[in-house]
Amino acid sequence: MCTAFVSIIIPTFNRCEFLRDTLKSVEKQIHTNWECIVVDDGSNDNTEKIVNVFSIKDTRFKFFRRPLYLNKGANSCRNYGYEKSLGEYINWFDDDDIMLPNFIKDKLDSIVNDKQNMIIASGYSANEYLKCKKEISIKESENSLYKNYVLEGVKILTPSVLFRKEFLDKHDLFLDVIKKGQEFELFSRLFFKIDKHEYKIIQSYGFLYRGHLQSTSSKAKFYRKDFQESSSYIVKGNLVRAINLNDSELIQSSYRMLLNLYRKALINEHNYNIIYIEKVFQLNLIKRKIIIMSCLKLIKFFRIQSFRWDKVLNKIRVH
């Protein structure tokens, strides 16, 4: 049985209606050697009072405010919480999700040596009221962890991964300029070229991931420029990694994503993203650069609608 000290880091902003239940679930952990660091992103509700109720009776709970010199957002809060952490292991968690009692214990119990830098576990997805639970299954693949995550879309979420802090100390953490896909960007970087012996996937379901249908559907109605710019940045990073690996499937997937982002940018007259993606395609990254540049001209000329675009996209071969 592993008795290591674990730092649980929770960024929060105006979620006091969920945060209390989240902290209660931390309190009920079977493994007791932990600290829970809550970093507030400038809430104007009862967040601080709620955390103080826990911290007064249990000093393992710690409350911090995001310093004003840091950019606003969950990424800055996650990184600041990391700076304050004292644990040998780190597990980021969200302020509306729920830990099951075995959440930490099962991960720690699966560690067999000091070369394992990540323990990846499963959980359940649920609705806003924590009903209609469905398993989030994470299975091993013949492909690398990186390819399994980026290409096959295995659902590794923020709570899924327990990190060895010594490993994280060697890497950049969350990028505070990213407004969407923060975890995907970080995990893509950390999973890239990681050796098999450095991580372990366990079949343990240790958390409830709370979905918010209203917020998801409302976001989907609008073209958010900051979200699209973040997506382009992330896809470019994965394109460069795919080329370094010389992996045709990953290269093809990244280029298709960028072309799709380019089409959306044209339709929505998003000049920043149009120029950014054109610059990516102008880089001498692939053998069939001329095909890509021809595609850009075609998209720009016809403004291809989605029902035609899917057919065109599937026929493009760049590697």
Coordinates of C-alpha atoms in Angstrom, one line a residue:
M1 CA 0.0 0.0 0.0
C2 CA 1.5 3.3 -1.1
T3 CA 1.4 6.2 1.4
A4 CA 2.7 8.9 -0.8
F5 CA 1.6 12.5 -0.3
V6 CA -0.7 13.7 -3.1
S7 CA -1.6 17.3 -4.0
I8 CA -5.1 17.7 -5.5
I9 CA -5.4 21.0 -7.3
I10 CA -8.8 22.6 -8.1
P11 CA -9.2 25.8 -10.0
T12 CA -12.6 27.5 -9.4
F13 CA -14.7 30.4 -10.5
N14 CA -18.3 31.1 -9.3
R15 CA -19.1 27.5 -8.9
C16 CA -20.0 27.4 -5.2
E17 CA -23.2 25.4 -5.9
F18 CA -21.0 22.5 -7.0
L19 CA -17.8 23.1 -5.1
R20 CA -19.1 22.0 -1.7
D21 CA -20.0 18.6 -3.0
T22 CA -16.6 18.3 -4.8
L23 CA -14.8 19.1 -1.6
K24 CA -16.9 16.6 0.4
S25 CA -15.9 13.9 -2.1
V26 CA -12.2 14.8 -1.5
E27 CA -12.8 14.6 2.3
K28 CA -14.1 11.0 1.9
Q29 CA -11.0 9.6 0.2
I30 CA -9.8 6.3 1.5
H31 CA -6.2 7.5 1.1
T32 CA -5.7 10.2 3.7
N33 CA -2.3 11.6 3.0
W34 CA -3.2 14.5 0.7
E35 CA -3.6 18.2 0.5
C36 CA -6.4 19.9 -1.5
I37 CA -5.4 23.3 -3.0
V38 CA -8.3 25.4 -4.2
V39 CA -7.3 28.4 -6.4
D40 CA -10.0 31.0 -6.9
D41 CA -10.1 32.9 -10.2
G42 CA -11.8 36.0 -8.8
S43 CA -15.2 34.6 -7.8
N44 CA -17.9 37.0 -6.4
D45 CA -20.0 34.3 -4.8
N46 CA -19.5 32.3 -1.6
T47 CA -16.6 30.3 -2.9
E48 CA -14.1 31.5 -0.2
K49 CA -16.6 30.9 2.6
I50 CA -17.3 27.4 1.5
V51 CA -13.6 26.5 1.3
N52 CA -13.0 28.1 4.7
V53 CA -15.6 25.9 6.3
F54 CA -13.5 22.9 5.2
S55 CA -10.1 24.3 5.9
I56 CA -11.0 25.4 9.5
K57 CA -11.9 21.8 10.5
D58 CA -9.3 20.2 8.2
T59 CA -6.0 21.9 7.4
R60 CA -5.5 19.6 4.4
F61 CA -7.8 22.0 2.5
K62 CA -6.0 25.2 1.4
F63 CA -7.4 28.3 -0.3
F64 CA -5.5 30.7 -2.6
R65 CA -6.6 33.5 -4.8
R66 CA -5.0 33.8 -8.3
P67 CA -2.5 36.6 -8.1
L68 CA -3.4 39.7 -10.2
Y69 CA -0.1 39.5 -12.1
L70 CA -1.3 36.2 -13.7
N71 CA -3.7 36.0 -16.6
K72 CA -7.3 35.2 -15.7
G73 CA -8.4 31.7 -16.3
A74 CA -8.3 28.1 -15.1
N75 CA -4.9 27.5 -16.7
S76 CA -3.2 30.1 -14.5
C77 CA -5.0 28.8 -11.5
R78 CA -3.8 25.2 -12.2
N79 CA -0.3 26.4 -12.6
Y80 CA -0.4 28.5 -9.5
G81 CA -1.8 25.6 -7.5
Y82 CA 1.1 23.5 -8.8
E83 CA 3.6 26.2 -7.5
K84 CA 2.0 25.9 -4.1
S85 CA 1.8 22.2 -4.0
L86 CA 4.0 20.0 -1.7
G87 CA 2.9 16.6 -2.9
E88 CA 5.1 13.9 -4.4
Y89 CA 2.2 13.3 -6.8
I90 CA -0.2 15.7 -8.5
N91 CA -3.8 15.3 -9.6
W92 CA -5.7 18.2 -11.1
F93 CA -9.4 18.1 -10.6
D94 CA -12.4 20.2 -11.7
D95 CA -14.6 22.2 -9.3
D96 CA -17.9 20.5 -10.3
D97 CA -16.8 16.8 -10.5
I98 CA -16.9 14.2 -7.8
M99 CA -14.2 11.9 -6.5
L100 CA -15.3 8.4 -5.5
P101 CA -13.6 7.2 -2.3
N102 CA -11.1 5.0 -4.2
F103 CA -10.0 7.8 -6.5
I104 CA -6.5 8.3 -5.1
K105 CA -6.0 4.9 -3.5
D106 CA -6.4 2.8 -6.6
K107 CA -3.9 5.0 -8.6
L108 CA -1.3 4.9 -5.9
D109 CA -1.7 1.2 -5.3
S110 CA -0.9 0.5 -8.9
I111 CA 2.5 2.1 -8.8
V112 CA 5.2 -0.5 -9.0
N113 CA 8.4 1.5 -9.4
D114 CA 9.7 5.0 -9.5
K115 CA 9.9 5.1 -13.3
Q116 CA 6.1 5.3 -13.6
N117 CA 5.4 9.0 -14.1
M118 CA 1.7 8.7 -14.9
I119 CA -1.2 6.6 -13.7
I120 CA -4.2 6.9 -15.9
A121 CA -7.6 5.8 -14.7
S122 CA -11.2 5.8 -15.9
G123 CA -14.4 7.4 -14.5
Y124 CA -18.0 8.0 -15.3
S125 CA -19.7 10.7 -17.2
A126 CA -23.0 12.0 -15.9
N127 CA -25.5 14.8 -16.4
E128 CA -25.6 18.0 -14.3
Y129 CA -27.5 16.1 -11.6
L130 CA -25.0 13.3 -11.5
K131 CA -27.5 10.9 -13.0
C132 CA -27.4 8.7 -16.2
K133 CA -23.9 7.5 -15.5
K134 CA -21.9 6.1 -18.4
E135 CA -18.4 4.5 -18.2
I136 CA -15.5 6.4 -19.6
S137 CA -13.4 3.5 -20.7
I138 CA -9.7 3.9 -21.3
K139 CA -8.1 0.9 -22.9
E140 CA -4.6 0.0 -24.0
S141 CA -3.8 0.2 -27.7
E142 CA -1.1 -1.2 -30.0
N143 CA -0.4 2.4 -30.8
S144 CA 1.6 4.8 -28.6
L145 CA -0.2 6.6 -25.9
Y146 CA 0.2 9.8 -27.9
K147 CA -1.4 8.4 -31.1
N148 CA -4.1 6.6 -29.1
Y149 CA -5.0 10.0 -27.5
V150 CA -4.7 12.3 -30.5
L151 CA -5.9 10.1 -33.3
E152 CA -8.2 7.5 -31.8
G153 CA -9.7 10.0 -29.4
V154 CA -9.4 8.0 -26.2
K155 CA -11.1 10.1 -23.5
I156 CA -8.5 11.0 -21.0
L157 CA -9.9 13.9 -18.9
T158 CA -8.4 16.3 -16.4
P159 CA -9.1 14.0 -13.4
S160 CA -7.9 10.9 -15.2
V161 CA -4.2 11.3 -14.6
L162 CA -2.1 11.1 -11.5
F163 CA 1.4 12.7 -12.3
R164 CA 4.7 12.3 -10.5
K165 CA 5.7 15.8 -9.6
E166 CA 9.3 15.1 -10.4
F167 CA 8.2 14.4 -14.0
L168 CA 6.1 17.6 -14.3
D169 CA 9.0 19.7 -13.0
K170 CA 10.8 19.0 -16.3
H171 CA 7.9 20.3 -18.5
D172 CA 5.9 23.4 -19.2
L173 CA 2.4 23.1 -17.7
F174 CA -0.8 24.7 -18.9
L175 CA -0.5 27.5 -21.4
D176 CA -2.5 30.4 -20.1
V177 CA -3.1 31.8 -23.7
I178 CA -5.1 28.7 -24.6
K179 CA -8.9 29.3 -24.2
K180 CA -10.2 25.9 -25.3
G181 CA -8.7 22.4 -25.2
Q182 CA -6.2 23.2 -22.4
E183 CA -6.0 19.7 -21.2
F184 CA -5.7 18.3 -24.7
E185 CA -2.8 20.6 -25.5
L186 CA -1.0 19.7 -22.3
F187 CA -1.6 16.0 -22.5
S188 CA -0.6 15.9 -26.2
R189 CA 2.8 17.4 -25.2
L190 CA 3.3 15.2 -22.2
F191 CA 2.2 12.0 -24.0
F192 CA 4.5 12.6 -27.0
K193 CA 7.3 10.1 -27.1
I194 CA 6.6 8.9 -23.6
D195 CA 7.9 5.4 -23.1
K196 CA 5.7 2.5 -22.2
H197 CA 7.3 2.0 -18.8
E198 CA 6.6 5.6 -17.8
Y199 CA 2.8 5.2 -17.6
K200 CA 0.2 2.7 -16.6
I201 CA -3.5 2.5 -17.6
I202 CA -5.6 0.9 -14.9
Q203 CA -9.3 -0.2 -15.1
S204 CA -10.5 1.7 -12.1
Y205 CA -13.5 4.1 -12.2
G206 CA -12.8 6.8 -9.6
F207 CA -14.7 9.9 -10.5
L208 CA -17.9 11.4 -11.8
Y209 CA -17.5 13.9 -14.7
R210 CA -20.4 16.3 -14.6
G211 CA -21.8 17.4 -17.9
H212 CA -23.6 20.7 -18.5
L213 CA -25.8 20.4 -21.5
Q214 CA -27.0 24.0 -21.6
S215 CA -23.5 25.5 -21.7
T216 CA -22.3 23.0 -24.3
S217 CA -25.2 23.6 -26.6
S218 CA -25.1 27.4 -26.3
K219 CA -21.3 27.5 -27.1
A220 CA -21.9 25.4 -30.2
K221 CA -24.2 28.0 -31.7
F222 CA -21.5 30.6 -31.9
Y223 CA -18.2 30.9 -33.7
R224 CA -15.8 32.0 -31.0
K225 CA -12.6 33.4 -32.4
D226 CA -10.5 32.7 -29.3
F227 CA -11.6 29.0 -29.3
Q228 CA -10.8 28.7 -33.0
E229 CA -7.4 30.3 -32.5
S230 CA -6.7 27.9 -29.7
S231 CA -7.7 24.9 -31.8
S232 CA -5.4 26.1 -34.7
Y233 CA -2.5 26.4 -32.3
I234 CA -3.0 22.9 -30.8
V235 CA -3.4 21.3 -34.2
K236 CA -0.3 23.0 -35.5
G237 CA 1.6 21.5 -32.5
N238 CA 0.4 18.1 -33.2
L239 CA 1.2 18.4 -36.9
V240 CA 4.8 19.2 -36.1
R241 CA 4.9 16.2 -33.7
A242 CA 3.4 14.0 -36.4
I243 CA 6.0 15.0 -38.9
N244 CA 8.7 14.3 -36.4
L245 CA 7.3 10.8 -36.0
N246 CA 6.8 10.5 -39.8
D247 CA 3.4 9.0 -39.1
S248 CA 1.2 9.3 -42.1
E249 CA -2.1 8.9 -40.2
L250 CA -1.3 11.6 -37.8
I251 CA 0.0 14.0 -40.5
Q252 CA -3.2 13.4 -42.6
S253 CA -5.4 14.0 -39.6
S254 CA -3.7 17.2 -38.6
Y255 CA -3.8 18.7 -42.1
R256 CA -7.5 17.8 -42.5
M257 CA -8.3 19.6 -39.2
L258 CA -6.4 22.7 -40.2
L259 CA -8.1 22.8 -43.6
N260 CA -11.5 22.5 -41.8
L261 CA -10.5 25.3 -39.4
Y262 CA -9.4 27.4 -42.4
R263 CA -12.8 26.9 -44.1
K264 CA -14.6 28.0 -41.0
A265 CA -12.3 31.1 -40.6
L266 CA -13.1 32.1 -44.2
I267 CA -16.9 31.7 -43.7
N268 CA -16.7 33.8 -40.5
E269 CA -14.2 36.4 -41.9
H270 CA -11.7 35.5 -39.1
N271 CA -8.7 37.2 -40.6
Y272 CA -6.3 36.3 -37.8
N273 CA -6.9 32.5 -38.2
I274 CA -6.9 32.8 -42.0
I275 CA -3.4 34.3 -41.9
Y276 CA -2.2 32.0 -39.1
I277 CA -3.2 28.8 -41.0
E278 CA -1.9 30.0 -44.3
K279 CA 1.5 30.6 -42.6
V280 CA 1.5 27.0 -41.3
F281 CA 0.8 25.6 -44.7
Q282 CA 3.5 27.8 -46.2
L283 CA 6.1 26.1 -44.0
N284 CA 8.1 23.5 -45.8
L285 CA 6.8 20.6 -43.7
I286 CA 5.5 18.1 -46.2
K287 CA 6.4 16.7 -49.6
R288 CA 3.0 17.5 -51.2
K289 CA 2.9 21.2 -50.2
I290 CA 1.6 22.1 -53.6
I291 CA -1.5 20.1 -53.0
I292 CA -2.2 21.9 -49.8
M293 CA -1.7 25.3 -51.4
S294 CA -4.1 24.3 -54.2
C295 CA -6.7 23.3 -51.6
L296 CA -6.4 26.7 -49.9
K297 CA -7.1 28.5 -53.2
L298 CA -10.0 26.1 -53.9
I299 CA -11.6 26.8 -50.5
K300 CA -11.0 30.5 -50.8
F301 CA -12.6 30.7 -54.2
F302 CA -15.6 28.5 -53.7
R303 CA -16.2 28.9 -49.9
I304 CA -17.2 25.2 -50.0
Q305 CA -20.2 24.4 -47.9
S306 CA -20.1 21.6 -45.3
F307 CA -22.0 19.0 -47.2
R308 CA -19.5 19.2 -50.1
W309 CA -16.5 19.8 -47.9
D310 CA -16.6 16.4 -46.2
K311 CA -16.3 14.7 -49.6
V312 CA -13.4 16.9 -50.7
L313 CA -11.6 16.5 -47.3
N314 CA -11.7 12.7 -47.4
K315 CA -10.0 12.7 -50.8
I316 CA -7.0 14.9 -49.9
R317 CA -3.7 13.0 -49.4
V318 CA -0.8 15.0 -48.2
H319 CA 1.7 12.3 -47.1

